[in-house]
Amino acid sequence: MAYISVPEIQRTLPQRYRLVGLKCKKCGYLHFPARKVCKNCGAVEEFEEVKLSGRGKVYSYTVIEQGATVYEHTEEAAVGGAFSVALVELEEGVRVMGQITECDPYSVRVGMEVEAVLRRMYEQDIVRYSFKFRPIRFQGRAERP
Amino acid sequence: MMQAKNAVAVVGAGNSRFGDRIDANLSDLFSEAFVEALDSVDKGLDPREIGEFFIGSLSSSGEQIGLSASLLAEYVGKRGAPAMRVEAACASGGYALRAGIMSIIAGANDVVVVGGVEKMRDVSGPQARLWLGVSSDTRWERWHGLTFPGIFALQATRHMYEYGTTREQLAYIAVKNHSNGAENPKAHFRRKITVETVLNSPFVAYPLTLFDCCPTSDGAAVAILCRADIAKNFTDTPIYVSGFGAATDCVAAFDRESLTRFDSAVIASRQAYKMAGLEPKDIDLVELHDCFTISELVLTEDLGFCEKGEGGRFIEEGNTQIGGKVAVNPSGGLKAKGHPIGATGVGQVYEIFHQLRGDVEKRSRQVPGAEVGMAHIQGGFGVAATVHIFTRG
C-alpha cells in the first residue's frame, strides 16, 4: 500500500510549496528533491538552499484518465476530469514531476513552456497542496511577434 | 572459485494456469506449480533432496506478507526446509532465481526450488489501486497523481518524440503477444486481437490504452535447479544457466538521465552475454518484461536485438515473431500470458525450459530449433532487473 504520511509532508513543505532545492557547496550540483548525500560528488550534507524559478519546458507528458487514477486522486479526477502529469525540465536543469493545470490536458506538448503555481491537490487526512505547472500563455517579451 | 557459467542446471519446471483463479488461494496456486515441476523431472526427484526454497512474491494481496515462503514450503510437505521470500517488485521471481543459483554455486545446496507466486484478483478495486504503483517513487511521483502506466506513458511520449515511434507500432506488440498467448493453455488471455482493438480501446494514460497494458493475474511458477554435474541423475535433457546478470537504477523517473533507455537491462544483459560468451544474434527466444507495450519496444533495443530508436520498425517488420530473427515473448508475455507479479520471472523459466527441450505443448508456439533462450525481468520502471541466459545441454 502506498501512503505518504503527514509528518513526511511536514518535513518537505518548503520543497512541496516553494520548490526549494539544494545546491552542493562542493561541486555545484543542484538537487530536487533534497538528499543528504550529493548525487554527483558524494559530499555529505554540504548544501545551500536554492529557490527554483519554477519555469521550464515539458520534457515528456501523459494524461491520466478519470477511471485510471491511483486511489487517493480519485476524487480530484471525479471533480476535475482527466489531468496531465508531466516531467518538466526547469531552467536550472533539474527535472521535476508535476501536474499541468489551466489547460486541456490533451493540449500539452513536449517543449511547451510552463511555470509553477501552488494548487490544492487531494485530501487524505489533511488537504494536500502542491506545486503544479501551467502553460505560459503570454510570453510578455517585446521582441516576440 | 567455482566457475559460474554452466554450473547450474534446470531439471524441472511447473506453471499454474495464470488468470482469474477464483478456485485457488495462494498456497493452492503454489502447490499446483510445484506438483507439475516435480512430475516434469524425467527420472524422478525425491522431495527429500530439495535443500531450500527461494520464493519471489510482492505479497500484493496483503494476506500473508510475513513468512509466506515458510507457509508454502510446509504446504507442499517440506516442513523444516529453509525458505525465504525474495522481493524486488515485478522482478521478485528473477531475484529468487538469482538467489537459488547463487546458493548452488556457493556450495550450500545441491538441489533447490525457485518459485514465485501472487494472488492479485481477490482484492477489491479501491484496494488494488492502493496497491498498484507501490513500486514507483511514492513521495514525488505518485504524489502528483502519476500512476504506474503513467510512468511508462511518459517513456512512450518521449520515445515517439525522439525517434518517431508510433501508436500503431506499439499496438503491433500487443497483437503479437495476444496471438502467442492464444496458443498457450497456461495464459490469462487466450484471444487474438487486432491493431484496431488496441487503438480503439480507452486511454489509461495517454498514449497508452487499456490494451497496451498487461493484466493483474493470479498464478504461480516453480523451477527445480541443481548442480550441473548431477543434472543427468534427473533427466537426459537438462538446460543450463550459461550466463546471468543483475542491475538496479534510480526508482524515480525524474532522476534518470534518459527516459527512453533502461540502463538496468543494458548492464544486466551485458554481464550475462559476457559470462555466456554469447551475443544478441545467438539468442533464439527471449521472454522479456512487457508490462506495457512500450517496455517491450525499449527492451528489444536495450537487450541488443536492434539499434536504439529502431525498435518500432524492427518489430513492425516481424523480426520478433516466432520464426523471426528472435522470438520475443513466445509465451504471450506479461501482456497475454499474464502478470502474477512474483510468479512472472519464474514462469519465464518454465517457458524457456520447454522451448529449449523442444516439447512445448502446442507445436504452433514452438520456436524452431531453439538452443539459446534469455529471460529478462524488471521491477518498477526498469529499476531492478535480472537477465539469465539458458542453453540446451
XYZ file of C-alpha atoms in Angstrom:
538
model
C 0.000 0.000 0.000
C 1.288 3.419 -0.884
C 0.753 6.207 1.630
C 2.551 9.491 2.208
C 2.390 10.318 5.907
C 1.562 13.739 7.341
C 4.975 14.019 9.092
C 6.696 13.282 5.769
C 4.791 16.144 4.164
C 5.722 18.384 7.108
C 9.423 17.573 6.651
C 9.308 18.533 2.988
C 6.957 21.554 2.974
C 9.490 24.056 1.513
C 10.006 21.660 -1.402
C 6.325 20.891 -1.945
C 5.126 24.507 -1.601
C 8.010 26.634 -2.842
C 10.243 24.354 -4.929
C 13.277 24.797 -2.697
C 16.203 22.718 -3.964
C 19.670 22.022 -2.577
C 22.893 23.054 -4.282
C 26.078 21.175 -3.391
C 28.697 23.570 -1.980
C 31.493 21.307 -3.223
C 30.544 20.707 -6.872
C 27.560 22.965 -7.519
C 25.203 20.089 -8.475
C 21.568 21.048 -7.972
C 19.188 18.575 -6.316
C 15.429 18.490 -6.224
C 14.057 16.923 -4.060
C 16.562 17.177 -1.209
C 19.120 14.496 -0.387
C 21.651 14.001 2.404
C 24.448 12.933 0.057
C 25.369 14.703 -3.197
C 24.362 12.551 -6.139
C 27.276 13.906 -8.173
C 30.315 14.095 -5.848
C 29.279 12.244 -2.677
C 29.715 15.222 -0.318
C 27.632 14.715 2.848
C 25.216 17.438 3.954
C 27.125 20.306 2.391
C 24.292 22.102 0.669
C 22.834 25.566 0.349
C 19.132 26.114 -0.266
C 18.140 27.488 -3.667
C 14.614 28.517 -4.612
C 13.982 27.208 -8.103
C 12.428 29.543 -10.673
C 9.591 27.143 -11.417
C 9.922 27.978 -15.120
C 10.783 25.293 -17.600
C 9.745 23.150 -20.547
C 7.761 19.928 -20.761
C 10.246 17.054 -21.285
C 7.514 14.405 -21.557
C 3.872 14.081 -20.560
C 0.888 11.783 -20.143
C -2.815 12.202 -19.448
C -4.209 10.196 -16.537
C -7.781 9.266 -17.378
C -10.589 9.704 -14.876
C -11.163 5.997 -14.238
C -7.473 5.140 -14.043
C -6.104 7.253 -11.190
C -4.362 5.968 -8.094
C -6.708 5.613 -5.139
C -6.036 8.922 -3.381
C -6.547 11.004 -6.556
C -9.979 9.509 -7.342
C -11.973 12.476 -6.076
C -9.689 15.024 -7.721
C -10.305 13.374 -11.098
C -14.015 12.896 -10.407
C -14.354 16.652 -9.941
C -11.797 17.972 -12.420
C -11.686 15.196 -15.025
C -8.603 13.712 -16.676
C -5.381 15.516 -15.816
C -1.951 15.751 -17.361
C 1.207 14.817 -15.472
C 4.491 15.936 -17.000
C 8.183 15.669 -16.430
C 9.307 19.302 -16.604
C 12.895 20.368 -17.214
C 13.398 23.573 -15.238
C 15.614 26.453 -16.403
C 18.162 25.386 -13.787
C 18.489 21.982 -15.475
C 16.739 19.727 -12.944
C 13.734 17.636 -13.950
C 10.633 17.738 -11.765
C 7.381 15.783 -11.977
C 4.154 17.746 -11.697
C 0.601 18.135 -12.940
C -0.131 20.546 -15.787
C -3.119 22.716 -14.941
C -5.207 25.527 -16.501
C -5.339 23.897 -19.944
C -6.916 20.989 -21.807
C -4.728 18.018 -20.692
C -4.596 16.792 -24.291
C -3.142 20.125 -25.485
C 0.141 19.575 -23.610
C 3.174 19.066 -25.875
C 6.871 18.258 -25.461
C 8.730 21.584 -25.354
C 5.749 23.569 -24.039
C 6.838 26.406 -21.710
C 5.365 26.206 -18.224
C 5.605 27.908 -14.832
C 4.917 26.624 -11.314
C 1.847 27.613 -9.286
C 0.652 26.425 -5.863
C -2.573 24.424 -6.027
C -4.844 22.213 -3.968
C -4.365 18.570 -4.919
C -6.101 15.855 -2.891
C -7.341 15.113 0.574
C -6.094 12.242 2.730
C -6.090 13.005 6.498
C -5.244 16.618 5.566
C -5.656 18.748 2.450
C -2.580 18.196 0.341
C -1.266 21.233 -1.528
C 1.499 21.095 -4.086
C 3.107 22.986 -6.917
C 1.607 22.292 -10.321
C 2.637 23.779 -13.663
C 0.597 25.917 -16.052
C 1.385 26.918 -19.627
C 2.959 30.355 -20.054
C 0.342 31.829 -22.376
C 1.593 35.395 -22.639
C 5.307 35.423 -23.117
C 5.471 39.169 -22.312
C 8.593 39.700 -24.352
C 8.551 42.732 -26.643
C 10.721 41.174 -29.312
C 8.320 38.287 -29.903
C 5.744 38.747 -32.675
C 36.474 -20.260 -7.188
C 33.842 -22.331 -8.918
C 33.071 -21.200 -12.451
C 29.579 -19.720 -12.676
C 28.960 -20.476 -16.349
C 27.001 -23.723 -16.773
C 27.423 -24.556 -13.058
C 23.663 -24.835 -12.503
C 21.011 -26.762 -14.434
C 17.220 -26.634 -14.587
C 15.771 -30.150 -14.413
C 12.091 -29.447 -13.849
C 9.532 -26.668 -14.160
C 5.876 -26.069 -13.382
C 3.458 -23.270 -14.087
C -0.057 -22.939 -12.714
C -2.658 -21.636 -15.114
C -2.448 -17.810 -14.922
C -5.577 -15.668 -14.745
C -8.681 -15.266 -12.608
C -8.187 -18.176 -10.236
C -11.327 -17.959 -8.126
C -10.809 -21.653 -7.337
C -7.394 -21.315 -5.703
C -5.697 -19.467 -2.854
C -2.002 -18.555 -2.616
C -0.967 -21.979 -1.321
C -3.101 -23.869 -3.856
C -1.533 -21.943 -6.739
C 1.977 -22.680 -5.489
C 1.150 -26.321 -4.924
C -0.209 -26.625 -8.486
C 3.090 -25.355 -9.940
C 5.186 -27.392 -7.504
C 3.444 -30.692 -8.308
C 3.806 -30.086 -12.058
C 7.513 -29.242 -11.603
C 8.164 -32.460 -9.656
C 6.251 -34.512 -12.244
C 8.280 -32.923 -15.056
C 11.581 -34.349 -13.735
C 12.079 -37.184 -16.251
C 13.845 -39.648 -13.949
C 12.004 -38.510 -10.832
C 13.128 -36.441 -7.867
C 12.680 -37.385 -4.228
C 11.412 -34.224 -2.482
C 13.801 -35.044 0.365
C 16.640 -33.950 -1.936
C 15.338 -30.357 -2.036
C 17.644 -28.230 0.100
C 15.987 -24.822 0.148
C 13.091 -22.689 -1.170
C 13.510 -19.237 -2.719
C 10.107 -17.662 -3.361
C 9.559 -14.441 -5.307
C 6.470 -12.510 -4.199
C 5.403 -8.911 -3.652
C 2.550 -10.211 -1.454
C 0.190 -7.790 -3.143
C -2.952 -9.367 -1.713
C -1.588 -8.419 1.710
C -2.854 -11.745 3.028
C 0.430 -13.308 4.154
C 3.217 -10.769 3.826
C 5.438 -12.173 6.540
C 6.686 -15.768 6.240
C 4.831 -16.643 3.050
C 7.781 -18.792 1.920
C 7.650 -20.864 5.132
C 3.914 -21.293 4.687
C 4.331 -22.557 1.127
C 7.221 -24.922 1.868
C 5.209 -26.562 4.636
C 2.100 -26.715 2.419
C 3.929 -28.843 -0.153
C 5.259 -31.214 2.506
C 8.650 -29.694 3.234
C 8.266 -28.605 6.854
C 11.738 -27.910 8.199
C 13.356 -26.793 4.947
C 14.859 -23.292 4.888
C 12.637 -20.956 2.879
C 12.653 -17.255 2.191
C 10.643 -14.672 0.301
C 12.577 -12.578 -2.196
C 11.169 -9.154 -3.094
C 12.130 -6.886 -5.979
C 8.624 -5.871 -7.103
C 7.870 -7.401 -10.526
C 11.422 -8.794 -10.651
C 10.905 -10.809 -7.443
C 10.913 -14.094 -9.393
C 14.103 -13.113 -11.237
C 15.870 -12.292 -7.997
C 14.610 -15.539 -6.389
C 16.135 -17.392 -9.340
C 19.392 -15.485 -8.871
C 19.417 -16.335 -5.149
C 18.817 -20.027 -5.908
C 21.625 -20.116 -8.467
C 23.994 -18.347 -6.051
C 23.253 -20.836 -3.277
C 24.221 -23.737 -5.548
C 27.374 -22.006 -6.829
C 28.305 -21.226 -3.216
C 28.112 -24.940 -2.450
C 25.355 -24.541 0.122
C 22.779 -26.595 -1.819
C 22.717 -29.376 -4.424
C 19.014 -29.037 -5.320
C 16.767 -26.020 -4.746
C 13.244 -24.915 -5.541
C 12.876 -21.469 -7.046
C 9.288 -20.331 -7.011
C 7.109 -17.323 -7.485
C 3.500 -16.677 -6.555
C 0.941 -13.877 -6.442
C -2.745 -13.675 -5.641
C -3.987 -10.407 -7.117
C -7.575 -10.901 -8.251
C -9.225 -11.290 -4.845
C -8.678 -7.667 -3.842
C -11.369 -5.035 -4.450
C -10.958 -2.222 -6.994
C -10.039 0.511 -4.478
C -7.715 -1.913 -2.662
C -5.965 -2.754 -5.933
C -5.483 0.936 -6.707
C -3.874 1.423 -3.305
C -1.502 -1.431 -4.075
C -0.666 -0.777 -7.708
C 2.125 1.716 -8.181
C 3.703 0.945 -4.819
C 6.933 0.166 -6.656
C 7.325 3.575 -8.256
C 8.506 6.700 -6.430
C 5.781 7.495 -3.909
C 6.926 10.814 -2.410
C 7.497 12.840 -5.585
C 5.777 10.997 -8.452
C 2.701 9.212 -7.154
C 2.141 12.376 -5.059
C 1.249 14.222 -8.282
C -1.204 11.524 -9.336
C 1.226 9.718 -11.604
C 0.123 6.103 -11.992
C 2.317 3.153 -12.909
C 1.030 3.089 -16.515
C 1.592 6.861 -16.450
C 5.344 6.466 -15.960
C 5.576 4.163 -18.965
C 3.348 6.597 -20.866
C 5.975 9.300 -20.244
C 8.505 6.911 -21.760
C 6.265 6.301 -24.780
C 5.666 10.023 -25.373
C 9.399 10.709 -25.219
C 10.283 7.727 -27.467
C 7.761 8.994 -30.017
C 9.294 12.492 -29.774
C 12.910 11.322 -30.091
C 12.557 8.502 -32.631
C 9.185 8.895 -34.326
C 7.762 5.702 -32.823
C 4.015 5.355 -33.484
C 0.997 4.099 -31.540
C 0.470 1.523 -34.327
C 3.932 0.069 -33.712
C 3.119 -0.264 -30.013
C -0.224 -1.852 -30.869
C 1.523 -4.430 -33.027
C 3.380 -5.694 -29.927
C 0.075 -6.310 -28.138
C -1.300 -8.083 -31.230
C 1.757 -10.371 -31.443
C 1.699 -11.238 -27.736
C -2.042 -11.937 -27.755
C -1.514 -14.145 -30.791
C 1.147 -16.163 -28.908
C -0.974 -16.218 -25.746
C -3.945 -17.598 -27.672
C -1.893 -20.756 -28.260
C -0.743 -21.056 -24.634
C -3.031 -23.130 -22.370
C -1.473 -21.504 -19.275
C -2.185 -17.944 -20.443
C -4.553 -15.443 -18.793
C -5.788 -14.130 -22.180
C -6.318 -16.611 -24.984
C -7.926 -14.357 -27.558
C -6.378 -12.807 -30.661
C -6.796 -9.075 -31.142
C -6.159 -6.587 -33.939
C -4.304 -3.277 -34.120
C -7.742 -1.594 -34.085
C -8.625 -3.321 -30.797
C -5.651 -1.602 -29.197
C -6.060 1.814 -30.842
C -9.804 1.983 -30.148
C -9.734 0.859 -26.521
C -9.910 3.607 -23.870
C -6.809 5.517 -22.805
C -5.466 4.586 -19.397
C -2.551 7.005 -19.570
C -2.139 8.693 -22.942
C -0.634 7.474 -25.290
C -1.225 4.039 -23.720
C -4.647 2.407 -23.976
C -6.042 -0.457 -21.925
C -4.667 -2.940 -24.486
C -1.134 -1.517 -24.180
C -1.170 -2.720 -20.555
C -0.691 -6.176 -19.039
C -3.326 -7.527 -16.650
C -3.086 -8.324 -12.950
C -3.240 -12.097 -12.566
C -3.272 -14.931 -10.077
C -0.610 -17.551 -10.592
C 2.477 -19.425 -9.513
C 5.541 -20.966 -11.130
C 8.312 -23.271 -9.943
C 11.719 -24.254 -11.341
C 13.846 -27.025 -9.904
C 17.558 -26.251 -10.060
C 20.546 -28.444 -9.268
C 24.313 -28.655 -9.559
C 25.097 -29.186 -13.234
C 27.302 -32.225 -12.529
C 24.390 -34.168 -11.022
C 21.742 -32.991 -13.519
C 21.874 -36.201 -15.569
C 20.682 -38.123 -12.483
C 17.347 -36.390 -13.015
C 16.999 -36.002 -16.777
C 18.876 -36.628 -20.019
C 17.853 -33.175 -21.266
C 18.588 -30.551 -18.612
C 19.026 -26.939 -19.615
C 21.964 -24.962 -18.282
C 22.298 -21.475 -16.812
C 25.055 -20.185 -19.100
C 25.100 -16.563 -18.048
C 23.393 -14.194 -15.690
C 23.470 -10.581 -14.603
C 21.553 -8.088 -12.488
C 21.436 -4.339 -12.003
C 19.414 -1.572 -10.380
C 18.597 2.028 -11.289
C 17.039 5.123 -9.664
C 13.486 4.404 -8.507
C 12.290 7.833 -9.635
C 11.965 8.610 -13.338
C 12.936 12.254 -12.788
C 16.366 11.105 -11.564
C 17.151 9.315 -14.837
C 19.498 10.656 -17.470
C 17.277 9.145 -20.182
C 13.590 8.170 -20.211
C 13.993 6.020 -23.315
C 16.689 3.630 -22.118
C 16.671 1.031 -19.342
C 20.239 1.068 -18.003
C 19.442 -1.882 -15.718
C 18.693 -4.038 -18.784
C 21.775 -2.793 -20.631
C 24.079 -3.590 -17.699
C 22.485 -6.907 -16.650
C 22.364 -8.256 -20.205
C 25.981 -7.294 -20.961
C 27.049 -9.215 -17.814
C 25.038 -12.249 -18.923
C 26.306 -12.155 -22.530
C 29.892 -11.884 -21.289
C 29.594 -14.826 -18.898
C 27.911 -16.997 -21.522
C 30.303 -15.901 -24.286
C 27.302 -15.135 -26.472
C 25.918 -12.171 -28.414
C 22.393 -10.933 -29.095
C 22.383 -12.658 -32.502
C 22.832 -16.029 -30.716
C 19.546 -15.712 -28.806
C 16.728 -17.757 -30.357
C 14.000 -16.606 -27.991
C 13.636 -14.097 -25.199
C 10.994 -13.764 -22.534
C 11.152 -10.108 -21.547
C 9.256 -7.695 -19.339
C 6.381 -6.338 -21.456
C 4.324 -4.863 -18.614
C 3.389 -2.224 -21.213
C 3.950 -2.399 -24.968
C 6.494 0.456 -24.852
C 8.548 -1.563 -22.364
C 8.911 -4.436 -24.870
C 9.935 -1.973 -27.575
C 12.605 -0.282 -25.433
C 13.907 -3.629 -24.137
C 14.179 -5.044 -27.659
C 16.658 -2.198 -28.229
C 18.418 -2.334 -24.858
C 18.998 -6.103 -24.844
C 20.837 -5.578 -28.139
C 18.461 -7.063 -30.721
C 18.335 -3.808 -32.710
C 19.765 -0.290 -32.562
C 18.404 2.375 -30.195
C 15.427 4.063 -31.801
C 14.903 1.248 -34.339
C 12.619 -0.841 -32.111
C 9.349 0.213 -33.723
C 10.464 -0.631 -37.245
C 12.266 -3.852 -36.192
C 9.098 -5.148 -34.545
C 6.767 -3.966 -37.335
C 8.834 -5.952 -39.868
C 8.012 -9.163 -37.956
C 11.527 -9.835 -36.613
C 10.213 -10.616 -33.129
C 7.540 -13.140 -34.139
C 8.009 -16.879 -33.664
C 10.116 -17.773 -36.710
C 11.618 -14.255 -36.914
C 15.184 -13.209 -36.040
C 14.465 -13.506 -32.310
C 11.149 -14.754 -30.919
C 10.114 -12.206 -28.290
C 7.654 -13.443 -25.667
C 6.544 -16.662 -27.402
C 4.557 -17.441 -24.217
C 2.415 -14.354 -24.765
C 4.475 -12.370 -22.260
C 3.064 -10.392 -19.377
C 0.605 -8.899 -21.852
C -1.255 -12.131 -22.641
C 0.178 -14.962 -20.532
C -0.433 -12.660 -17.572
C 1.449 -10.993 -14.759
C 1.087 -12.556 -11.290
C 3.953 -10.340 -10.091
C 6.223 -12.706 -8.141
C 5.445 -15.669 -10.418
C 6.219 -13.964 -13.718
C 10.027 -14.257 -13.648
C 9.879 -17.952 -12.787
C 7.149 -18.530 -15.375
C 9.653 -17.286 -17.958
C 11.994 -20.138 -16.960
C 9.113 -22.612 -17.426
C 8.604 -21.333 -20.980
C 12.326 -21.428 -21.849
C 12.737 -24.902 -20.269
C 10.159 -26.336 -22.666
C 11.191 -24.252 -25.686
C 14.827 -25.427 -25.421
C 13.771 -29.063 -24.906
C 11.555 -28.722 -27.960
C 8.496 -30.025 -26.120
C 6.177 -27.008 -25.992
C 2.658 -28.397 -25.675
C 1.471 -26.767 -28.915
C 3.699 -27.005 -31.991
C 2.366 -23.659 -33.268
C 4.156 -21.978 -30.374
C 7.428 -23.925 -30.616
C 10.392 -21.758 -31.695
C 12.013 -23.923 -34.384
C 15.447 -25.293 -33.403
C 15.669 -23.207 -30.224
C 19.024 -23.684 -28.479
C 19.561 -20.451 -26.545
C 16.918 -18.634 -24.510
C 17.028 -15.440 -22.466
C 14.858 -14.307 -19.562
C 14.717 -10.629 -18.657
C 12.556 -9.252 -15.893
C 12.404 -5.892 -14.182
C 10.749 -4.371 -11.128
C 9.216 -0.911 -11.335
C 10.234 1.423 -14.160
C 13.267 -0.700 -15.064
C 14.525 -0.268 -11.512
C 15.667 -3.787 -10.571
C 16.467 -6.143 -13.434
C 17.802 -9.660 -13.824
C 18.868 -11.379 -17.036
C 19.506 -15.117 -17.353
C 20.723 -16.981 -20.447
C 19.889 -20.672 -20.770
C 21.298 -23.210 -23.223
C 20.326 -26.746 -24.158
C 22.665 -29.401 -22.751
